[in-house]
Amino acid sequence: MRGRRRPTAGGVRNGGHVTTALQVDTDPAEVGLDAARLARIDGRLARWVDDGQLPGFLVTVARHGRLVHVGRAGARNVEEGLPVEADTRWRIYSMTKPITSVAAMMLYEEGAFELSDPIATWLPEFAETRVYVAGSALKPVTAPQTEPIRVRHLLTHTSGLTYGFHHTHPVDAMYRAAGHEWSTPAGADSAEVCRQWAAMPLVFQPGSEWNYGVSTDVLGRLVEVLSGQPLDEFFQQRIFAPLGMTDTAFGLRDGDDPESLARLYTAVPGRPGGPATGIAPLDAMGAGALRKPAFLSGGGGLVSTAGDYLRFIELLRRGGSFDGGRLLGPRTIAHMTRNHLPGGADLETFGRPLFAETPLRGVGFGLGFSMVLDPARYGVLASPGDYSWGGAASTAFYVDPVEDVTVGFYTQLLPSSTLPIRNFLRQLVNQAIVT
């Protein structure tokens, strides 16, 4: 059994908005949470650390903008014995997507586009992208688009674009053959990557289904074209600097301590259908975060800290405002976090089956976020309208607008379906809310 570092509290209240210091200064009882019940979060998560199934973690819980709980245990680098710290940097992978979605909607508020606009207006390579109908990855049968890819299709993952790592469709195999699985071809920037994706078929006609894929990466490229800035510059000037997110970037920057970046791990599989038997370093994949890449992935390229990302989560909870101003209007945030699937459908009925650690039933999808439509159908203790997203290395966050709660979770374990962390987070946080 691996020894663990005991969870340590940490968040500062500042005008109703937590800072990145991660030092708790509010008694949970003041905002209706039971401290003893909150401790159950750390105890349950630490069991996975003790069992060797999780390297380490950091979790934050805030209510009404007041940080009431920070727990951490285990190591950011198990082999070197380096503990998880408040300033540990994490590969947040797909938790980059909500930031890119916010960036796009900032431009939307400026009148740069309409959600119904075809993306080929600015990315002409997608004007003639074909749609898969039948056949194999080597000999696909395709048809023309009957509906163009529109901006809203990128935001809602209804574009027909996919991921190579799904391994469920012939087009997925085409992505992998072209060098698009967990990475992109060396040296290719966002413009070149989009040209390559546009040259491969869509999985379905735009707007007809939901499929998790590179839609948000294409959205990041659209932000670059519309703003005239590389994505990292737009993020830094328009989002990170205003919010005080000083430790978030596409990979480590000059002067960043490499030891602050948590080591990436993968689950060691057990018997078929059984749980993982342990973890192993995944250094070849993890090394991509040690420096700024050629491709600035709006879908999964950022490295961040728990304190930095907490500022972003709180921006969402507050309807687009922060202590020094506003990035988005509250009606825009409300529009982003309501279900945009046709007819109010959930992901189980409108989406393609994916190997996911959280249920797709009772869950809708908006402009960059999933949201709980029906807690009973979802099967997890949650509030209607609770919205969230997570990353490939098991990071996750959610905002509960009913209880006015935000939760962030950070670790580095691939794939995110290894452990049911996200379901446990909701039930353990919600059971601690007593008033």
PDB file of N, CA, C and O in Angstrom, residues 265-329:
ATOM      1  N   TYR A 265       0.163   9.562 -16.176  1.00  0.00           N
ATOM      2  CA  TYR A 265       0.104   8.112 -15.960  1.00  0.00           C
ATOM      3  C   TYR A 265      -1.027   7.502 -16.779  1.00  0.00           C
ATOM      4  O   TYR A 265      -1.985   8.188 -17.152  1.00  0.00           O
ATOM      5  N   THR A 266      -0.900   6.205 -17.021  1.00  0.00           N
ATOM      6  CA  THR A 266      -1.965   5.445 -17.653  1.00  0.00           C
ATOM      7  C   THR A 266      -2.304   4.251 -16.786  1.00  0.00           C
ATOM      8  O   THR A 266      -1.458   3.773 -16.009  1.00  0.00           O
ATOM      9  N   ALA A 267      -3.539   3.807 -16.890  1.00  0.00           N
ATOM     10  CA  ALA A 267      -3.972   2.655 -16.108  1.00  0.00           C
ATOM     11  C   ALA A 267      -3.367   1.375 -16.668  1.00  0.00           C
ATOM     12  O   ALA A 267      -3.267   1.197 -17.885  1.00  0.00           O
ATOM     13  N   VAL A 268      -2.950   0.488 -15.766  1.00  0.00           N
ATOM     14  CA  VAL A 268      -2.479  -0.839 -16.158  1.00  0.00           C
ATOM     15  C   VAL A 268      -3.679  -1.766 -16.149  1.00  0.00           C
ATOM     16  O   VAL A 268      -4.276  -1.994 -15.086  1.00  0.00           O
ATOM     17  N   PRO A 269      -4.077  -2.284 -17.310  1.00  0.00           N
ATOM     18  CA  PRO A 269      -5.313  -3.069 -17.359  1.00  0.00           C
ATOM     19  C   PRO A 269      -5.202  -4.393 -16.600  1.00  0.00           C
ATOM     20  O   PRO A 269      -4.139  -5.012 -16.561  1.00  0.00           O
ATOM     21  N   GLY A 270      -6.305  -4.791 -15.985  1.00  0.00           N
ATOM     22  CA  GLY A 270      -6.393  -6.082 -15.336  1.00  0.00           C
ATOM     23  C   GLY A 270      -7.036  -7.079 -16.286  1.00  0.00           C
ATOM     24  O   GLY A 270      -6.907  -6.976 -17.502  1.00  0.00           O
ATOM     25  N   ARG A 271      -7.754  -8.027 -15.741  1.00  0.00           N
ATOM     26  CA  ARG A 271      -8.451  -9.001 -16.588  1.00  0.00           C
ATOM     27  C   ARG A 271      -9.546  -8.286 -17.379  1.00  0.00           C
ATOM     28  O   ARG A 271     -10.057  -7.253 -16.960  1.00  0.00           O
ATOM     29  N   PRO A 272      -9.925  -8.834 -18.538  1.00  0.00           N
ATOM     30  CA  PRO A 272     -10.970  -8.192 -19.352  1.00  0.00           C
ATOM     31  C   PRO A 272     -12.251  -7.957 -18.554  1.00  0.00           C
ATOM     32  O   PRO A 272     -12.753  -8.865 -17.892  1.00  0.00           O
ATOM     33  N   GLY A 273     -12.729  -6.724 -18.581  1.00  0.00           N
ATOM     34  CA  GLY A 273     -13.938  -6.369 -17.851  1.00  0.00           C
ATOM     35  C   GLY A 273     -13.704  -6.046 -16.397  1.00  0.00           C
ATOM     36  O   GLY A 273     -14.623  -5.604 -15.699  1.00  0.00           O
ATOM     37  N   GLY A 274     -12.488  -6.239 -15.927  1.00  0.00           N
ATOM     38  CA  GLY A 274     -12.173  -5.976 -14.527  1.00  0.00           C
ATOM     39  C   GLY A 274     -11.496  -4.639 -14.344  1.00  0.00           C
ATOM     40  O   GLY A 274     -11.180  -3.934 -15.311  1.00  0.00           O
ATOM     41  N   PRO A 275     -11.249  -4.249 -13.094  1.00  0.00           N
ATOM     42  CA  PRO A 275     -10.615  -2.959 -12.828  1.00  0.00           C
ATOM     43  C   PRO A 275      -9.136  -2.963 -13.187  1.00  0.00           C
ATOM     44  O   PRO A 275      -8.515  -4.015 -13.322  1.00  0.00           O
ATOM     45  N   ALA A 276      -8.589  -1.757 -13.341  1.00  0.00           N
ATOM     46  CA  ALA A 276      -7.155  -1.622 -13.563  1.00  0.00           C
ATOM     47  C   ALA A 276      -6.400  -2.127 -12.339  1.00  0.00           C
ATOM     48  O   ALA A 276      -6.888  -2.057 -11.212  1.00  0.00           O
ATOM     49  N   THR A 277      -5.211  -2.643 -12.579  1.00  0.00           N
ATOM     50  CA  THR A 277      -4.417  -3.197 -11.476  1.00  0.00           C
ATOM     51  C   THR A 277      -3.353  -2.242 -10.965  1.00  0.00           C
ATOM     52  O   THR A 277      -2.651  -2.534 -10.009  1.00  0.00           O
ATOM     53  N   GLY A 278      -3.209  -1.099 -11.589  1.00  0.00           N
ATOM     54  CA  GLY A 278      -2.206  -0.137 -11.160  1.00  0.00           C
ATOM     55  C   GLY A 278      -2.049   0.961 -12.190  1.00  0.00           C
ATOM     56  O   GLY A 278      -2.890   1.123 -13.079  1.00  0.00           O
ATOM     57  N   ILE A 279      -0.966   1.714 -12.074  1.00  0.00           N
ATOM     58  CA  ILE A 279      -0.687   2.808 -12.999  1.00  0.00           C
ATOM     59  C   ILE A 279       0.759   2.727 -13.455  1.00  0.00           C
ATOM     60  O   ILE A 279       1.600   2.147 -12.769  1.00  0.00           O
ATOM     61  N   ALA A 280       1.030   3.313 -14.620  1.00  0.00           N
ATOM     62  CA  ALA A 280       2.384   3.353 -15.162  1.00  0.00           C
ATOM     63  C   ALA A 280       2.610   4.699 -15.829  1.00  0.00           C
ATOM     64  O   ALA A 280       1.681   5.270 -16.411  1.00  0.00           O
ATOM     65  N   PRO A 281       3.833   5.234 -15.756  1.00  0.00           N
ATOM     66  CA  PRO A 281       4.101   6.525 -16.400  1.00  0.00           C
ATOM     67  C   PRO A 281       3.859   6.463 -17.902  1.00  0.00           C
ATOM     68  O   PRO A 281       4.085   5.442 -18.547  1.00  0.00           O
ATOM     69  N   LEU A 282       3.398   7.591 -18.438  1.00  0.00           N
ATOM     70  CA  LEU A 282       3.149   7.726 -19.869  1.00  0.00           C
ATOM     71  C   LEU A 282       3.962   8.914 -20.373  1.00  0.00           C
ATOM     72  O   LEU A 282       3.432   9.930 -20.825  1.00  0.00           O
ATOM     73  N   ASP A 283       5.274   8.778 -20.285  1.00  0.00           N
ATOM     74  CA  ASP A 283       6.152   9.922 -20.510  1.00  0.00           C
ATOM     75  C   ASP A 283       6.203  10.382 -21.959  1.00  0.00           C
ATOM     76  O   ASP A 283       6.367  11.577 -22.226  1.00  0.00           O
ATOM     77  N   ALA A 284       6.080   9.459 -22.914  1.00  0.00           N
ATOM     78  CA  ALA A 284       6.153   9.866 -24.318  1.00  0.00           C
ATOM     79  C   ALA A 284       5.031  10.838 -24.655  1.00  0.00           C
ATOM     80  O   ALA A 284       5.249  11.860 -25.310  1.00  0.00           O
ATOM     81  N   MET A 285       3.827  10.535 -24.184  1.00  0.00           N
ATOM     82  CA  MET A 285       2.701  11.428 -24.415  1.00  0.00           C
ATOM     83  C   MET A 285       2.786  12.661 -23.523  1.00  0.00           C
ATOM     84  O   MET A 285       2.483  13.781 -23.947  1.00  0.00           O
ATOM     85  N   GLY A 286       3.197  12.476 -22.296  1.00  0.00           N
ATOM     86  CA  GLY A 286       3.258  13.583 -21.351  1.00  0.00           C
ATOM     87  C   GLY A 286       4.269  14.642 -21.718  1.00  0.00           C
ATOM     88  O   GLY A 286       4.125  15.815 -21.338  1.00  0.00           O
ATOM     89  N   ALA A 287       5.305  14.267 -22.473  1.00  0.00           N
ATOM     90  CA  ALA A 287       6.374  15.213 -22.814  1.00  0.00           C
ATOM     91  C   ALA A 287       5.888  16.357 -23.681  1.00  0.00           C
ATOM     92  O   ALA A 287       6.527  17.414 -23.743  1.00  0.00           O
ATOM     93  N   GLY A 288       4.761  16.174 -24.346  1.00  0.00           N
ATOM     94  CA  GLY A 288       4.245  17.240 -25.201  1.00  0.00           C
ATOM     95  C   GLY A 288       3.918  18.512 -24.455  1.00  0.00           C
ATOM     96  O   GLY A 288       3.858  19.594 -25.057  1.00  0.00           O
ATOM     97  N   ALA A 289       3.698  18.425 -23.142  1.00  0.00           N
ATOM     98  CA  ALA A 289       3.352  19.610 -22.351  1.00  0.00           C
ATOM     99  C   ALA A 289       4.577  20.328 -21.798  1.00  0.00           C
ATOM    100  O   ALA A 289       4.432  21.342 -21.108  1.00  0.00           O
ATOM    101  N   LEU A 290       5.762  19.851 -22.091  1.00  0.00           N
ATOM    102  CA  LEU A 290       6.961  20.470 -21.541  1.00  0.00           C
ATOM    103  C   LEU A 290       7.356  21.747 -22.267  1.00  0.00           C
ATOM    104  O   LEU A 290       8.214  22.490 -21.795  1.00  0.00           O
ATOM    105  N   ARG A 291       6.731  21.989 -23.410  1.00  0.00           N
ATOM    106  CA  ARG A 291       7.057  23.184 -24.195  1.00  0.00           C
ATOM    107  C   ARG A 291       5.840  23.580 -25.039  1.00  0.00           C
ATOM    108  O   ARG A 291       4.910  22.779 -25.194  1.00  0.00           O
ATOM    109  N   LYS A 292       5.868  24.776 -25.570  1.00  0.00           N
ATOM    110  CA  LYS A 292       4.791  25.238 -26.434  1.00  0.00           C
ATOM    111  C   LYS A 292       4.806  24.446 -27.731  1.00  0.00           C
ATOM    112  O   LYS A 292       5.830  24.366 -28.414  1.00  0.00           O
ATOM    113  N   PRO A 293       3.678  23.850 -28.125  1.00  0.00           N
ATOM    114  CA  PRO A 293       3.634  23.052 -29.351  1.00  0.00           C
ATOM    115  C   PRO A 293       3.395  23.914 -30.585  1.00  0.00           C
ATOM    116  O   PRO A 293       2.992  25.074 -30.488  1.00  0.00           O
ATOM    117  N   ALA A 294       3.625  23.316 -31.757  1.00  0.00           N
ATOM    118  CA  ALA A 294       3.328  24.019 -33.008  1.00  0.00           C
ATOM    119  C   ALA A 294       1.825  24.206 -33.172  1.00  0.00           C
ATOM    120  O   ALA A 294       1.364  25.254 -33.632  1.00  0.00           O
ATOM    121  N   PHE A 295       1.054  23.165 -32.782  1.00  0.00           N
ATOM    122  CA  PHE A 295      -0.402  23.224 -32.893  1.00  0.00           C
ATOM    123  C   PHE A 295      -0.991  23.653 -31.558  1.00  0.00           C
ATOM    124  O   PHE A 295      -0.848  22.942 -30.553  1.00  0.00           O
ATOM    125  N   LEU A 296      -1.647  24.800 -31.536  1.00  0.00           N
ATOM    126  CA  LEU A 296      -2.290  25.305 -30.335  1.00  0.00           C
ATOM    127  C   LEU A 296      -3.703  24.730 -30.279  1.00  0.00           C
ATOM    128  O   LEU A 296      -4.628  25.275 -30.879  1.00  0.00           O
ATOM    129  N   SER A 297      -3.844  23.631 -29.582  1.00  0.00           N
ATOM    130  CA  SER A 297      -5.090  22.881 -29.586  1.00  0.00           C
ATOM    131  C   SER A 297      -6.145  23.531 -28.708  1.00  0.00           C
ATOM    132  O   SER A 297      -6.074  23.470 -27.471  1.00  0.00           O
ATOM    133  N   GLY A 298      -7.138  24.136 -29.336  1.00  0.00           N
ATOM    134  CA  GLY A 298      -8.258  24.702 -28.590  1.00  0.00           C
ATOM    135  C   GLY A 298      -9.125  23.644 -27.960  1.00  0.00           C
ATOM    136  O   GLY A 298      -9.954  23.936 -27.097  1.00  0.00           O
ATOM    137  N   GLY A 299      -8.920  22.392 -28.362  1.00  0.00           N
ATOM    138  CA  GLY A 299      -9.684  21.294 -27.797  1.00  0.00           C
ATOM    139  C   GLY A 299      -8.998  20.565 -26.674  1.00  0.00           C
ATOM    140  O   GLY A 299      -9.641  19.778 -25.981  1.00  0.00           O
ATOM    141  N   GLY A 300      -7.682  20.811 -26.464  1.00  0.00           N
ATOM    142  CA  GLY A 300      -7.042  20.043 -25.411  1.00  0.00           C
ATOM    143  C   GLY A 300      -5.605  20.376 -25.106  1.00  0.00           C
ATOM    144  O   GLY A 300      -4.875  19.526 -24.588  1.00  0.00           O
ATOM    145  N   GLY A 301      -5.146  21.587 -25.386  1.00  0.00           N
ATOM    146  CA  GLY A 301      -3.716  21.850 -25.292  1.00  0.00           C
ATOM    147  C   GLY A 301      -3.201  22.549 -24.060  1.00  0.00           C
ATOM    148  O   GLY A 301      -1.985  22.726 -23.917  1.00  0.00           O
ATOM    149  N   LEU A 302      -4.057  22.961 -23.119  1.00  0.00           N
ATOM    150  CA  LEU A 302      -3.599  23.815 -22.032  1.00  0.00           C
ATOM    151  C   LEU A 302      -3.074  23.044 -20.827  1.00  0.00           C
ATOM    152  O   LEU A 302      -3.528  21.940 -20.522  1.00  0.00           O
ATOM    153  N   VAL A 303      -2.130  23.664 -20.156  1.00  0.00           N
ATOM    154  CA  VAL A 303      -1.649  23.266 -18.838  1.00  0.00           C
ATOM    155  C   VAL A 303      -2.101  24.349 -17.863  1.00  0.00           C
ATOM    156  O   VAL A 303      -2.023  25.545 -18.174  1.00  0.00           O
ATOM    157  N   SER A 304      -2.591  23.956 -16.679  1.00  0.00           N
ATOM    158  CA  SER A 304      -3.102  24.937 -15.725  1.00  0.00           C
ATOM    159  C   SER A 304      -2.907  24.436 -14.304  1.00  0.00           C
ATOM    160  O   SER A 304      -2.459  23.303 -14.081  1.00  0.00           O
ATOM    161  N   THR A 305      -3.232  25.293 -13.351  1.00  0.00           N
ATOM    162  CA  THR A 305      -3.231  24.932 -11.936  1.00  0.00           C
ATOM    163  C   THR A 305      -4.667  24.970 -11.420  1.00  0.00           C
ATOM    164  O   THR A 305      -5.555  25.575 -12.031  1.00  0.00           O
ATOM    165  N   ALA A 306      -4.877  24.337 -10.276  1.00  0.00           N
ATOM    166  CA  ALA A 306      -6.227  24.331  -9.686  1.00  0.00           C
ATOM    167  C   ALA A 306      -6.692  25.745  -9.361  1.00  0.00           C
ATOM    168  O   ALA A 306      -7.862  26.087  -9.567  1.00  0.00           O
ATOM    169  N   GLY A 307      -5.783  26.580  -8.866  1.00  0.00           N
ATOM    170  CA  GLY A 307      -6.157  27.946  -8.525  1.00  0.00           C
ATOM    171  C   GLY A 307      -6.528  28.770  -9.736  1.00  0.00           C
ATOM    172  O   GLY A 307      -7.497  29.533  -9.719  1.00  0.00           O
ATOM    173  N   ASP A 308      -5.757  28.609 -10.826  1.00  0.00           N
ATOM    174  CA  ASP A 308      -6.073  29.327 -12.054  1.00  0.00           C
ATOM    175  C   ASP A 308      -7.426  28.906 -12.606  1.00  0.00           C
ATOM    176  O   ASP A 308      -8.271  29.746 -12.949  1.00  0.00           O
ATOM    177  N   TYR A 309      -7.629  27.594 -12.705  1.00  0.00           N
ATOM    178  CA  TYR A 309      -8.876  27.134 -13.328  1.00  0.00           C
ATOM    179  C   TYR A 309     -10.081  27.453 -12.450  1.00  0.00           C
ATOM    180  O   TYR A 309     -11.188  27.656 -12.964  1.00  0.00           O
ATOM    181  N   LEU A 310      -9.853  27.531 -11.143  1.00  0.00           N
ATOM    182  CA  LEU A 310     -10.948  27.931 -10.262  1.00  0.00           C
ATOM    183  C   LEU A 310     -11.453  29.323 -10.616  1.00  0.00           C
ATOM    184  O   LEU A 310     -12.656  29.602 -10.571  1.00  0.00           O
ATOM    185  N   ARG A 311     -10.562  30.214 -11.003  1.00  0.00           N
ATOM    186  CA  ARG A 311     -10.971  31.550 -11.422  1.00  0.00           C
ATOM    187  C   ARG A 311     -11.868  31.482 -12.656  1.00  0.00           C
ATOM    188  O   ARG A 311     -12.858  32.212 -12.781  1.00  0.00           O
ATOM    189  N   PHE A 312     -11.513  30.582 -13.590  1.00  0.00           N
ATOM    190  CA  PHE A 312     -12.344  30.435 -14.785  1.00  0.00           C
ATOM    191  C   PHE A 312     -13.708  29.842 -14.430  1.00  0.00           C
ATOM    192  O   PHE A 312     -14.741  30.300 -14.921  1.00  0.00           O
ATOM    193  N   ILE A 313     -13.728  28.814 -13.575  1.00  0.00           N
ATOM    194  CA  ILE A 313     -15.006  28.217 -13.177  1.00  0.00           C
ATOM    195  C   ILE A 313     -15.888  29.260 -12.498  1.00  0.00           C
ATOM    196  O   ILE A 313     -17.102  29.338 -12.737  1.00  0.00           O
ATOM    197  N   GLU A 314     -15.290  30.083 -11.644  1.00  0.00           N
ATOM    198  CA  GLU A 314     -16.056  31.111 -10.950  1.00  0.00           C
ATOM    199  C   GLU A 314     -16.568  32.181 -11.916  1.00  0.00           C
ATOM    200  O   GLU A 314     -17.629  32.760 -11.707  1.00  0.00           O
ATOM    201  N   LEU A 315     -15.814  32.452 -12.980  1.00  0.00           N
ATOM    202  CA  LEU A 315     -16.302  33.355 -14.022  1.00  0.00           C
ATOM    203  C   LEU A 315     -17.620  32.841 -14.588  1.00  0.00           C
ATOM    204  O   LEU A 315     -18.576  33.604 -14.784  1.00  0.00           O
ATOM    205  N   LEU A 316     -17.681  31.539 -14.832  1.00  0.00           N
ATOM    206  CA  LEU A 316     -18.912  30.943 -15.355  1.00  0.00           C
ATOM    207  C   LEU A 316     -20.035  31.063 -14.342  1.00  0.00           C
ATOM    208  O   LEU A 316     -21.164  31.456 -14.683  1.00  0.00           O
ATOM    209  N   ARG A 317     -19.755  30.709 -13.091  1.00  0.00           N
ATOM    210  CA  ARG A 317     -20.790  30.757 -12.054  1.00  0.00           C
ATOM    211  C   ARG A 317     -21.361  32.153 -11.914  1.00  0.00           C
ATOM    212  O   ARG A 317     -22.571  32.324 -11.687  1.00  0.00           O
ATOM    213  N   ARG A 318     -20.512  33.149 -12.064  1.00  0.00           N
ATOM    214  CA  ARG A 318     -20.937  34.539 -11.887  1.00  0.00           C
ATOM    215  C   ARG A 318     -21.535  35.142 -13.149  1.00  0.00           C
ATOM    216  O   ARG A 318     -21.767  36.348 -13.221  1.00  0.00           O
ATOM    217  N   GLY A 319     -21.794  34.309 -14.148  1.00  0.00           N
ATOM    218  CA  GLY A 319     -22.446  34.811 -15.346  1.00  0.00           C
ATOM    219  C   GLY A 319     -21.565  35.666 -16.224  1.00  0.00           C
ATOM    220  O   GLY A 319     -22.042  36.568 -16.916  1.00  0.00           O
ATOM    221  N   GLY A 320     -20.252  35.388 -16.214  1.00  0.00           N
ATOM    222  CA  GLY A 320     -19.336  36.091 -17.097  1.00  0.00           C
ATOM    223  C   GLY A 320     -18.594  37.243 -16.483  1.00  0.00           C
ATOM    224  O   GLY A 320     -17.784  37.892 -17.156  1.00  0.00           O
ATOM    225  N   SER A 321     -18.829  37.533 -15.199  1.00  0.00           N
ATOM    226  CA  SER A 321     -18.141  38.653 -14.548  1.00  0.00           C
ATOM    227  C   SER A 321     -17.014  38.149 -13.662  1.00  0.00           C
ATOM    228  O   SER A 321     -16.981  36.990 -13.267  1.00  0.00           O
ATOM    229  N   PHE A 322     -16.074  39.043 -13.359  1.00  0.00           N
ATOM    230  CA  PHE A 322     -15.003  38.762 -12.408  1.00  0.00           C
ATOM    231  C   PHE A 322     -14.751  40.026 -11.611  1.00  0.00           C
ATOM    232  O   PHE A 322     -15.424  41.036 -11.825  1.00  0.00           O
ATOM    233  N   ASP A 323     -13.804  39.973 -10.702  1.00  0.00           N
ATOM    234  CA  ASP A 323     -13.641  41.082  -9.765  1.00  0.00           C
ATOM    235  C   ASP A 323     -13.329  42.405 -10.454  1.00  0.00           C
ATOM    236  O   ASP A 323     -13.701  43.465  -9.965  1.00  0.00           O
ATOM    237  N   GLY A 324     -12.656  42.337 -11.598  1.00  0.00           N
ATOM    238  CA  GLY A 324     -12.279  43.582 -12.250  1.00  0.00           C
ATOM    239  C   GLY A 324     -13.100  43.952 -13.460  1.00  0.00           C
ATOM    240  O   GLY A 324     -12.811  44.957 -14.112  1.00  0.00           O
ATOM    241  N   GLY A 325     -14.104  43.177 -13.792  1.00  0.00           N
ATOM    242  CA  GLY A 325     -14.886  43.504 -14.976  1.00  0.00           C
ATOM    243  C   GLY A 325     -15.709  42.335 -15.472  1.00  0.00           C
ATOM    244  O   GLY A 325     -16.148  41.501 -14.689  1.00  0.00           O
ATOM    245  N   ARG A 326     -15.876  42.242 -16.783  1.00  0.00           N
ATOM    246  CA  ARG A 326     -16.762  41.240 -17.367  1.00  0.00           C
ATOM    247  C   ARG A 326     -16.191  40.761 -18.702  1.00  0.00           C
ATOM    248  O   ARG A 326     -15.757  41.569 -19.524  1.00  0.00           O
ATOM    249  N   LEU A 327     -16.217  39.446 -18.907  1.00  0.00           N
ATOM    250  CA  LEU A 327     -15.810  38.873 -20.187  1.00  0.00           C
ATOM    251  C   LEU A 327     -17.004  38.550 -21.070  1.00  0.00           C
ATOM    252  O   LEU A 327     -16.920  38.678 -22.295  1.00  0.00           O
ATOM    253  N   LEU A 328     -18.097  38.088 -20.467  1.00  0.00           N
ATOM    254  CA  LEU A 328     -19.308  37.752 -21.208  1.00  0.00           C
ATOM    255  C   LEU A 328     -20.522  38.260 -20.451  1.00  0.00           C
ATOM    256  O   LEU A 328     -20.486  38.405 -19.225  1.00  0.00           O
ATOM    257  N   GLY A 329     -21.609  38.495 -21.180  1.00  0.00           N
ATOM    258  CA  GLY A 329     -22.856  38.876 -20.538  1.00  0.00           C
ATOM    259  C   GLY A 329     -23.542  37.666 -19.924  1.00  0.00           C
ATOM    260  O   GLY A 329     -23.390  36.540 -20.406  1.00  0.00           O
TER     261      GLY A 329
END
